[in-house]
mmCIF file of C-alpha atoms in Angstrom:
data_model
loop_
_atom_site.group_PDB
_atom_site.id
_atom_site.type_symbol
_atom_site.label_atom_id
_atom_site.label_comp_id
_atom_site.label_asym_id
_atom_site.label_seq_id
_atom_site.Cartn_x
_atom_site.Cartn_y
_atom_site.Cartn_z
ATOM 1 C CA LYS A 83 0.059 -0.422 -0.420
ATOM 2 C CA LYS A 84 1.489 3.677 -0.921
ATOM 3 C CA TYR A 85 1.429 5.635 2.010
ATOM 4 C CA SER A 86 -0.666 8.146 3.120
ATOM 5 C CA SER A 87 -0.615 11.672 1.355
ATOM 6 C CA LYS A 88 0.221 13.220 4.815
ATOM 7 C CA LEU A 89 3.533 11.277 5.205
ATOM 8 C CA LYS A 90 4.067 11.251 1.402
ATOM 9 C CA LYS A 91 4.096 15.402 1.653
ATOM 10 C CA GLU A 92 6.550 15.301 4.791
ATOM 11 C CA PHE A 93 8.511 12.489 3.551
ATOM 12 C CA ASN A 94 9.663 13.404 0.432
ATOM 13 C CA PRO A 95 11.223 17.367 0.957
ATOM 14 C CA VAL A 96 13.534 14.083 2.939
ATOM 15 C CA LEU A 97 13.935 12.219 0.140
ATOM 16 C CA LYS A 98 15.094 14.769 -1.828
ATOM 17 C CA PHE A 99 17.109 16.451 0.393
ATOM 18 C CA PHE A 100 19.264 12.476 -0.124
ATOM 19 C CA GLY A 101 18.601 11.973 -3.463
ATOM 20 C CA VAL A 102 16.246 8.992 -3.143
ATOM 21 C CA LYS A 103 13.598 8.715 -5.286
ATOM 22 C CA PRO A 104 10.169 7.708 -3.581
ATOM 23 C CA SER A 105 9.067 4.110 -4.339
ATOM 24 C CA GLY A 106 6.126 4.368 -2.513
ATOM 25 C CA ASN A 107 7.089 1.614 -0.049
ATOM 26 C CA LEU A 108 7.350 3.034 3.103
ATOM 27 C CA PHE A 109 10.332 0.198 4.502
ATOM 28 C CA LYS A 110 12.097 -0.316 1.215
ATOM 29 C CA ASP A 111 12.467 4.442 1.210
ATOM 30 C CA ILE A 112 13.632 4.097 4.787
ATOM 31 C CA THR A 113 15.836 1.327 3.888
ATOM 32 C CA VAL A 114 17.287 3.145 0.897
ATOM 33 C CA LEU A 115 17.288 6.383 2.627
ATOM 34 C CA ALA A 116 19.284 4.902 5.836
ATOM 35 C CA GLY A 117 21.497 3.645 3.468
ATOM 36 C CA ALA A 118 22.024 7.298 1.644
ATOM 37 C CA ILE A 119 22.383 8.798 4.767
ATOM 38 C CA GLU A 120 25.813 6.201 5.970
ATOM 39 C CA GLY A 121 28.362 8.117 5.174
ATOM 40 C CA THR A 122 26.641 11.428 4.143
ATOM 41 C CA ASP A 123 28.954 14.513 5.404
ATOM 42 C CA LEU A 124 25.576 16.413 6.201
ATOM 43 C CA ASN A 125 27.376 19.729 6.598
ATOM 44 C CA ASP A 126 28.043 19.828 3.188
ATOM 45 C CA LYS A 127 24.372 18.307 2.056
ATOM 46 C CA LEU A 128 22.235 21.295 4.133
ATOM 47 C CA THR A 129 25.327 23.475 2.290
ATOM 48 C CA ARG A 130 24.068 22.534 -0.313
ATOM 49 C CA TYR A 131 20.712 22.723 0.297
ATOM 50 C CA PHE A 132 21.065 26.834 1.148
ATOM 51 C CA PHE A 133 23.005 27.561 -2.064
ATOM 52 C CA GLU A 134 19.875 25.819 -4.063
ATOM 53 C CA PHE A 135 17.355 27.576 -2.141
ATOM 54 C CA TYR A 136 19.078 31.190 -2.063
ATOM 55 C CA ASP A 137 20.097 30.685 -5.901
ATOM 56 C CA GLU A 138 16.355 32.167 -6.732
ATOM 57 C CA ASP A 139 16.866 32.313 -10.797
ATOM 58 C CA ASN A 140 19.148 29.141 -10.860
ATOM 59 C CA ASN A 141 21.652 29.661 -12.291
ATOM 60 C CA GLY A 142 24.051 28.462 -10.458
ATOM 61 C CA THR A 143 25.297 31.623 -8.804
ATOM 62 C CA ILE A 144 23.634 34.128 -6.066
ATOM 63 C CA GLY A 145 23.666 37.306 -6.869
ATOM 64 C CA LYS A 146 23.243 40.662 -4.830
ATOM 65 C CA SER A 147 20.062 40.401 -4.256
ATOM 66 C CA GLU A 148 20.262 36.555 -3.602
ATOM 67 C CA LEU A 149 22.174 36.945 -1.059
ATOM 68 C CA GLY A 150 20.304 39.822 0.761
ATOM 69 C CA VAL A 151 17.243 37.343 1.459
ATOM 70 C CA LEU A 152 20.342 34.644 2.343
ATOM 71 C CA VAL A 153 21.914 37.660 4.835
ATOM 72 C CA ARG A 154 18.369 39.167 5.681
ATOM 73 C CA ASP A 155 16.894 35.147 6.561
ATOM 74 C CA ILE A 156 19.924 34.771 9.118
ATOM 75 C CA GLY A 157 19.788 37.117 10.473
ATOM 76 C CA GLU A 158 16.088 36.981 11.049
ATOM 77 C CA ALA A 159 17.172 33.408 12.734
ATOM 78 C CA MET A 160 19.527 34.970 14.905
ATOM 79 C CA GLY A 161 17.667 37.744 16.074
ATOM 80 C CA ASP A 162 20.627 40.074 14.675
ATOM 81 C CA LYS A 163 19.606 43.568 13.686
ATOM 82 C CA ASP A 164 21.506 44.524 12.092
ATOM 83 C CA MET A 165 21.683 41.043 9.524
ATOM 84 C CA MET A 166 18.256 41.840 9.315
ATOM 85 C CA THR A 167 18.340 45.965 8.358
ATOM 86 C CA ILE A 168 21.754 45.505 5.594
ATOM 87 C CA SER A 169 21.861 48.538 3.914
ATOM 88 C CA GLY A 170 22.741 48.063 0.375
ATOM 89 C CA GLU A 171 26.527 49.081 1.303
ATOM 90 C CA GLN A 172 26.892 46.568 3.440
ATOM 91 C CA LEU A 173 25.848 44.078 0.862
ATOM 92 C CA SER A 174 28.332 45.003 -0.947
ATOM 93 C CA GLN A 175 30.901 45.014 0.855
ATOM 94 C CA ALA A 176 29.611 41.337 1.878
ATOM 95 C CA MET A 177 29.402 40.374 -1.961
ATOM 96 C CA ASN A 178 33.434 42.097 -2.457
ATOM 97 C CA ALA A 179 34.483 39.931 0.635
ATOM 98 C CA LEU A 180 32.136 36.578 -0.719
ATOM 99 C CA ASP A 181 33.204 36.866 -5.037
ATOM 100 C CA THR A 182 36.939 35.837 -5.000
ATOM 101 C CA ASP A 183 36.681 35.504 -8.062
ATOM 102 C CA ASN A 184 35.638 38.350 -9.042
ATOM 103 C CA SER A 185 32.847 37.747 -11.102
ATOM 104 C CA GLY A 186 29.626 39.648 -9.717
ATOM 105 C CA GLU A 187 28.040 36.686 -8.580
ATOM 106 C CA ILE A 188 28.635 34.000 -5.675
ATOM 107 C CA GLU A 189 29.377 30.713 -7.079
ATOM 108 C CA TRP A 190 29.260 27.302 -5.199
ATOM 109 C CA ASP A 191 33.150 27.110 -4.141
ATOM 110 C CA GLU A 192 33.305 30.451 -2.702
ATOM 111 C CA PHE A 193 29.673 29.503 -0.902
ATOM 112 C CA LYS A 194 30.708 26.824 0.464
ATOM 113 C CA ALA A 195 33.482 27.981 2.076
ATOM 114 C CA TRP A 196 31.869 30.931 4.030
ATOM 115 C CA PHE A 197 29.721 28.345 4.815
ATOM 116 C CA ASP A 198 32.314 26.320 6.231
ATOM 117 C CA GLU A 199 32.983 28.796 8.527
ATOM 118 C CA ILE A 200 29.454 29.199 9.651
ATOM 119 C CA LEU A 201 29.207 25.912 10.251
ATOM 120 C CA LYS A 202 32.448 25.695 11.890
ATOM 121 C CA GLU A 203 31.847 28.474 14.653
ATOM 122 C CA ARG A 204 28.259 26.796 15.711
ATOM 123 C CA ASP A 205 30.186 23.879 16.206
#
């Protein structure tokens, strides 16, 4: 029997996050998911998830406006009013600091280096 639509709605994003294609069989999907999780670097998965989430135009980079949304969201999550109200000038400075190849966009490797630092500080 296929699992309920409510469970599917809740469980499918988890499967997608770990790259598991839902089969409709809950036991099979959990087994495959457990295998996908084993040995996975969750920080890398989390970082990739955030990169893709904030890459709103799906062009493979984070632009200045997308970075603004990300910084404001982090500020809100941390209760940091300065981040929540970041000015255009501050955002430009952040963009320049993160865009190490001066392409005008933040590519995956630049984002990962920055996000890895955030995760290290959290630990």
